[in-house]
Amino acid sequence: MTFIDYSNEEKSSATKEEKDTTSSKLPEDASKWGYDMYPDRKGASSKSEKPSRSVTDYLTGRGRDHLDKIRCERNVYKCVKESPLVKLMMGALKSSGCGIDIRRHIACEECASNVSGGYDPIMNQVIVCHNTVKSEGMVQGVLTHELIHMFDYCQNDLDFKNLEHLACTEIRAANLGHCSFMSAWINGDASIFNIKEMHQNCVKSKALSSVMAARSGISKMEAINAIEKVFPKCYPDLEPIGRRLRRNSYDMYKAYEEGYYYGYDIP
């Protein structure tokens, strides 16, 4: 999932280095662009709006946010050190001139219950939702998905105000990081009669849900039309992972090894 980008005028004069220091001022209608699902993105003032917790809250477990955050940060660190996919994405970003400092570019935050992560191009930061993403495997999935958005923003100069741009990066993230035969089957996008098209259907379904979550001001048909328009161009684009990953396979390890051939500065 992605957030709103700053204006094209600001972006046209920004270098890759300047993107990281661009003003973090939020759009006027923050809810339209998904910021309402990420309360910590609203700035320090939102913290005062959060209800205070009593001793009872802490005793019953409702005050464990700080522990969830610590666990999330540990999982992020482990993925950065050990996950072939995360290391591949970080190497590809570094080779594109957009290296990552995990203390600056990855944040564990509390989010709405219906999201697991996001990419904020204004802050140039990946968000992992510590209240909904509990396991190392889930953290790896969120990081891979959101780092694809970061890569597209760095490499392809995306404008997230453009619905077709948003649809394209969501197609790529779903294509490279989510859909396999099993996930397509579970989501109802596959059967014995459409094996050939099951992956494309899964990608479209995942991209649609992500676009609708990120852009509350549009209709479902508008999102579908944008996805269908850019799908023929964006679906075949497998950079930088280079392959569609099958569940319970060695594909992510193969992709990691192949990254060296593409000149990625992989840690």
Tab-separated table of C-alpha atoms in Angstrom:
chain	number	residue	atom	x	y	z
A	1	MET	CA	0.000	0.000	0.000
A	2	THR	CA	1.155	3.554	-0.675
A	3	PHE	CA	0.479	7.106	0.429
A	4	ILE	CA	0.195	10.341	-1.493
A	5	ASP	CA	3.263	11.875	-3.063
A	6	TYR	CA	4.172	15.545	-3.026
A	7	SER	CA	3.413	17.671	-6.091
A	8	ASN	CA	4.953	17.156	-9.515
A	9	GLU	CA	6.458	20.633	-9.337
A	10	GLU	CA	8.378	19.741	-6.181
A	11	LYS	CA	9.301	16.356	-7.531
A	12	SER	CA	10.632	17.582	-10.883
A	13	SER	CA	13.378	19.546	-9.178
A	14	ALA	CA	14.248	16.927	-6.562
A	15	THR	CA	17.266	14.663	-6.877
A	16	LYS	CA	17.343	11.196	-5.336
A	17	GLU	CA	19.226	12.617	-2.380
A	18	GLU	CA	16.749	15.487	-1.994
A	19	LYS	CA	13.760	13.135	-1.913
A	20	ASP	CA	14.889	11.966	1.499
A	21	THR	CA	14.798	15.474	2.957
A	22	THR	CA	11.613	16.767	1.323
A	23	SER	CA	9.114	18.476	3.614
A	24	SER	CA	6.945	16.025	5.535
A	25	LYS	CA	3.888	18.273	5.406
A	26	LEU	CA	0.761	16.162	4.969
A	27	PRO	CA	-1.840	16.717	2.240
A	28	GLU	CA	-4.781	18.890	3.246
A	29	ASP	CA	-7.212	15.967	3.028
A	30	ALA	CA	-5.049	13.319	4.668
A	31	SER	CA	-7.834	10.741	4.918
A	32	LYS	CA	-8.228	10.722	1.136
A	33	TRP	CA	-4.703	9.420	0.749
A	34	GLY	CA	-4.741	6.790	3.489
A	35	TYR	CA	-3.113	8.689	6.356
A	36	ASP	CA	-6.150	8.121	8.555
A	37	MET	CA	-5.106	4.460	8.772
A	38	TYR	CA	-1.682	5.451	10.104
A	39	PRO	CA	-2.252	7.722	13.123
A	40	ASP	CA	1.465	8.139	13.807
A	41	ARG	CA	1.821	9.701	10.340
A	42	LYS	CA	-0.287	12.658	11.451
A	43	GLY	CA	2.554	14.103	13.483
A	44	ALA	CA	3.171	14.736	17.130
A	45	SER	CA	-0.226	16.355	17.626
A	46	SER	CA	-1.995	13.053	17.019
A	47	LYS	CA	-0.234	11.483	19.970
A	48	SER	CA	-2.103	13.769	22.310
A	49	GLU	CA	-5.344	12.605	20.719
A	50	LYS	CA	-4.727	8.968	21.668
A	51	PRO	CA	-6.665	7.952	24.781
A	52	SER	CA	-4.583	7.535	27.908
A	53	ARG	CA	-4.317	4.038	29.352
A	54	SER	CA	-5.086	3.127	32.920
A	55	VAL	CA	-3.251	0.632	35.106
A	56	THR	CA	-6.016	-1.850	34.304
A	57	ASP	CA	-5.282	-1.474	30.592
A	58	TYR	CA	-1.683	-2.450	31.134
A	59	LEU	CA	-2.591	-5.384	33.368
A	60	THR	CA	-5.058	-6.725	30.796
A	61	GLY	CA	-2.582	-6.450	27.956
A	62	ARG	CA	-3.954	-3.376	26.200
A	63	GLY	CA	-0.849	-1.425	27.135
A	64	ARG	CA	1.594	-3.716	25.385
A	65	ASP	CA	2.083	-1.497	22.341
A	66	HIS	CA	5.689	-0.821	23.276
A	67	LEU	CA	6.389	-4.572	23.460
A	68	ASP	CA	4.793	-5.108	20.047
A	69	LYS	CA	6.961	-2.325	18.679
A	70	ILE	CA	10.135	-3.876	20.095
A	71	ARG	CA	9.217	-7.275	18.660
A	72	CYS	CA	8.494	-5.675	15.299
A	73	GLU	CA	11.838	-3.875	15.265
A	74	ARG	CA	13.639	-7.110	16.108
A	75	ASN	CA	11.880	-8.897	13.248
A	76	VAL	CA	12.733	-6.054	10.883
A	77	TYR	CA	16.395	-6.233	11.893
A	78	LYS	CA	16.436	-10.011	11.447
A	79	CYS	CA	14.868	-9.737	7.983
A	80	VAL	CA	17.375	-7.082	6.952
A	81	LYS	CA	20.203	-9.374	8.031
A	82	GLU	CA	18.845	-12.731	6.862
A	83	SER	CA	15.958	-12.506	4.380
A	84	PRO	CA	17.075	-13.081	0.761
A	85	LEU	CA	14.181	-10.975	-0.551
A	86	VAL	CA	14.744	-8.018	1.762
A	87	LYS	CA	18.501	-8.090	1.158
A	88	LEU	CA	17.885	-8.242	-2.601
A	89	MET	CA	15.552	-5.257	-2.484
A	90	MET	CA	17.962	-3.248	-0.349
A	91	GLY	CA	20.812	-4.046	-2.732
A	92	ALA	CA	18.738	-3.028	-5.750
A	93	LEU	CA	17.773	0.242	-4.066
A	94	LYS	CA	21.381	0.983	-3.154
A	95	SER	CA	22.529	0.306	-6.719
A	96	SER	CA	19.826	2.707	-7.927
A	97	GLY	CA	21.174	5.494	-5.735
A	98	CYS	CA	18.603	5.092	-2.958
A	99	GLY	CA	20.388	3.286	-0.172
A	100	ILE	CA	18.486	2.442	3.007
A	101	ASP	CA	19.288	3.275	6.594
A	102	ILE	CA	16.886	1.085	8.558
A	103	ARG	CA	16.816	3.599	11.423
A	104	ARG	CA	15.602	6.279	9.022
A	105	HIS	CA	13.677	4.483	6.285
A	106	ILE	CA	11.805	1.716	8.140
A	107	ALA	CA	9.414	2.389	11.024
A	108	CYS	CA	7.291	0.099	13.199
A	109	GLU	CA	4.054	1.903	14.042
A	110	GLU	CA	0.512	1.300	15.218
A	111	CYS	CA	-1.968	1.267	12.337
A	112	ALA	CA	-5.619	0.653	11.644
A	113	SER	CA	-6.576	-2.984	12.097
A	114	ASN	CA	-7.203	-3.555	8.380
A	115	VAL	CA	-3.685	-2.738	7.149
A	116	SER	CA	-0.310	-4.405	7.652
A	117	GLY	CA	2.070	-1.800	6.260
A	118	GLY	CA	2.574	1.093	3.893
A	119	TYR	CA	5.023	3.272	2.025
A	120	ASP	CA	5.065	6.995	2.707
A	121	PRO	CA	6.831	8.769	-0.190
A	122	ILE	CA	6.677	12.125	1.573
A	123	MET	CA	8.859	10.737	4.349
A	124	ASN	CA	10.439	8.124	2.056
A	125	GLN	CA	9.691	5.569	4.718
A	126	VAL	CA	8.324	2.032	4.924
A	127	ILE	CA	5.836	1.405	7.738
A	128	VAL	CA	5.398	-2.002	9.353
A	129	CYS	CA	2.252	-2.175	11.497
A	130	HIS	CA	3.360	-3.705	14.787
A	131	ASN	CA	-0.208	-4.205	16.002
A	132	THR	CA	-1.209	-6.402	13.022
A	133	VAL	CA	2.087	-7.899	11.810
A	134	LYS	CA	3.274	-10.293	14.467
A	135	SER	CA	5.603	-12.855	12.875
A	136	GLU	CA	8.945	-12.644	11.109
A	137	GLY	CA	7.399	-14.119	7.967
A	138	MET	CA	4.718	-11.430	7.892
A	139	VAL	CA	7.339	-8.732	8.397
A	140	GLN	CA	9.323	-10.120	5.464
A	141	GLY	CA	6.207	-9.982	3.274
A	142	VAL	CA	5.403	-6.401	4.262
A	143	LEU	CA	8.984	-5.239	3.761
A	144	THR	CA	9.230	-6.865	0.332
A	145	HIS	CA	5.925	-5.355	-0.788
A	146	GLU	CA	6.664	-1.848	0.435
A	147	LEU	CA	10.291	-1.849	-0.734
A	148	ILE	CA	8.990	-2.534	-4.239
A	149	HIS	CA	7.014	0.713	-3.933
A	150	MET	CA	10.142	2.471	-2.701
A	151	PHE	CA	12.114	1.031	-5.627
A	152	ASP	CA	9.501	2.223	-8.124
A	153	TYR	CA	9.528	5.668	-6.572
A	154	CYS	CA	13.317	5.818	-6.725
A	155	GLN	CA	13.897	4.165	-10.090
A	156	ASN	CA	10.779	5.003	-12.092
A	157	ASP	CA	9.906	8.453	-10.722
A	158	LEU	CA	6.353	7.539	-9.731
A	159	ASP	CA	3.676	10.117	-9.068
A	160	PHE	CA	1.312	8.581	-6.511
A	161	LYS	CA	-1.301	11.224	-7.258
A	162	ASN	CA	-1.654	9.539	-10.647
A	163	LEU	CA	-4.086	6.644	-10.288
A	164	GLU	CA	-2.457	4.688	-13.104
A	165	HIS	CA	0.962	5.025	-11.470
A	166	LEU	CA	-0.502	3.797	-8.200
A	167	ALA	CA	-2.185	0.869	-9.961
A	168	CYS	CA	1.071	-0.068	-11.676
A	169	THR	CA	3.187	-0.225	-8.532
A	170	GLU	CA	0.468	-2.193	-6.707
A	171	ILE	CA	0.360	-4.663	-9.616
A	172	ARG	CA	4.119	-5.091	-9.416
A	173	ALA	CA	4.111	-5.555	-5.644
A	174	ALA	CA	1.346	-8.170	-5.838
A	175	ASN	CA	3.002	-9.872	-8.792
A	176	LEU	CA	6.440	-10.156	-7.195
A	177	GLY	CA	5.642	-10.564	-3.540
A	178	HIS	CA	2.267	-12.188	-2.964
A	179	CYS	CA	0.549	-14.379	-5.517
A	180	SER	CA	1.218	-18.074	-5.880
A	181	PHE	CA	-1.084	-20.988	-6.750
A	182	MET	CA	-1.967	-21.565	-3.086
A	183	SER	CA	-2.646	-17.916	-2.298
A	184	ALA	CA	-4.693	-17.554	-5.475
A	185	TRP	CA	-6.716	-20.637	-4.540
A	186	ILE	CA	-7.373	-19.390	-1.008
A	187	ASN	CA	-8.492	-16.007	-2.371
A	188	GLY	CA	-10.866	-17.679	-4.815
A	189	ASP	CA	-8.917	-16.592	-7.893
A	190	ALA	CA	-7.963	-20.068	-9.060
A	191	SER	CA	-9.604	-23.340	-10.004
A	192	ILE	CA	-8.764	-26.344	-12.115
A	193	PHE	CA	-10.403	-24.556	-15.049
A	194	ASN	CA	-8.318	-21.371	-15.086
A	195	ILE	CA	-4.843	-22.456	-14.026
A	196	LYS	CA	-3.271	-20.412	-16.817
A	197	GLU	CA	-4.914	-17.177	-15.660
A	198	MET	CA	-4.952	-17.751	-11.916
A	199	HIS	CA	-1.829	-15.745	-11.181
A	200	GLN	CA	-3.030	-12.738	-13.154
A	201	ASN	CA	-6.402	-12.872	-11.392
A	202	CYS	CA	-4.680	-13.009	-8.007
A	203	VAL	CA	-2.481	-10.038	-8.898
A	204	LYS	CA	-5.472	-8.003	-10.050
A	205	SER	CA	-7.430	-8.834	-6.874
A	206	LYS	CA	-4.553	-7.927	-4.584
A	207	ALA	CA	-3.787	-4.734	-6.521
A	208	LEU	CA	-7.452	-3.731	-6.408
A	209	SER	CA	-7.694	-4.104	-2.637
A	210	SER	CA	-4.474	-2.120	-2.182
A	211	VAL	CA	-5.536	0.689	-4.517
A	212	MET	CA	-8.943	0.969	-2.845
A	213	ALA	CA	-7.335	1.097	0.594
A	214	ALA	CA	-4.834	3.748	-0.468
A	215	ARG	CA	-7.317	5.940	-2.358
A	216	SER	CA	-10.622	6.204	-0.516
A	217	GLY	CA	-11.993	8.886	-2.825
A	218	ILE	CA	-12.411	6.691	-5.893
A	219	SER	CA	-14.958	4.089	-6.918
A	220	LYS	CA	-14.202	0.417	-7.357
A	221	MET	CA	-14.824	0.714	-11.100
A	222	GLU	CA	-12.303	3.555	-11.381
A	223	ALA	CA	-9.703	1.385	-9.671
A	224	ILE	CA	-10.509	-1.612	-11.893
A	225	ASN	CA	-10.256	0.498	-15.046
A	226	ALA	CA	-6.865	1.872	-13.997
A	227	ILE	CA	-5.562	-1.630	-13.217
A	228	GLU	CA	-6.804	-3.056	-16.522
A	229	LYS	CA	-5.309	-0.159	-18.484
A	230	VAL	CA	-1.766	-0.540	-17.141
A	231	PHE	CA	-1.783	-4.299	-16.541
A	232	PRO	CA	-0.305	-5.330	-19.940
A	233	LYS	CA	2.719	-3.096	-19.311
A	234	CYS	CA	3.201	-3.499	-15.545
A	235	TYR	CA	2.563	-7.229	-15.104
A	236	PRO	CA	5.582	-8.362	-17.203
A	237	ASP	CA	7.907	-5.965	-15.328
A	238	LEU	CA	9.724	-8.208	-12.829
A	239	GLU	CA	12.547	-5.847	-11.822
A	240	PRO	CA	14.379	-6.105	-9.468
A	241	ILE	CA	13.405	-9.583	-8.192
A	242	GLY	CA	13.457	-11.013	-11.698
A	243	ARG	CA	10.947	-13.824	-11.195
A	244	ARG	CA	7.514	-14.606	-9.813
A	245	LEU	CA	7.939	-16.409	-6.525
A	246	ARG	CA	6.238	-19.745	-5.932
A	247	ARG	CA	5.254	-20.685	-2.430
A	248	ASN	CA	7.351	-23.361	-0.714
A	249	SER	CA	10.061	-23.117	-3.359
A	250	TYR	CA	13.657	-21.926	-3.538
A	251	ASP	CA	12.701	-19.043	-5.826
A	252	MET	CA	13.622	-16.276	-3.390
A	253	TYR	CA	17.079	-17.792	-2.914
A	254	LYS	CA	17.509	-18.047	-6.687
A	255	ALA	CA	16.419	-14.426	-7.074
A	256	TYR	CA	18.940	-13.394	-4.423
A	257	GLU	CA	21.772	-15.234	-6.193
A	258	GLU	CA	20.781	-13.787	-9.573
A	259	GLY	CA	20.910	-10.271	-8.143
A	260	TYR	CA	24.700	-10.337	-8.352
A	261	TYR	CA	24.469	-10.812	-12.124
A	262	TYR	CA	22.428	-7.619	-12.388
A	263	GLY	CA	25.061	-5.695	-10.470
A	264	TYR	CA	23.012	-5.129	-7.331
A	265	ASP	CA	25.063	-4.179	-4.304
A	266	ILE	CA	23.649	-6.934	-2.129
A	267	PRO	CA	24.705	-7.077	1.535
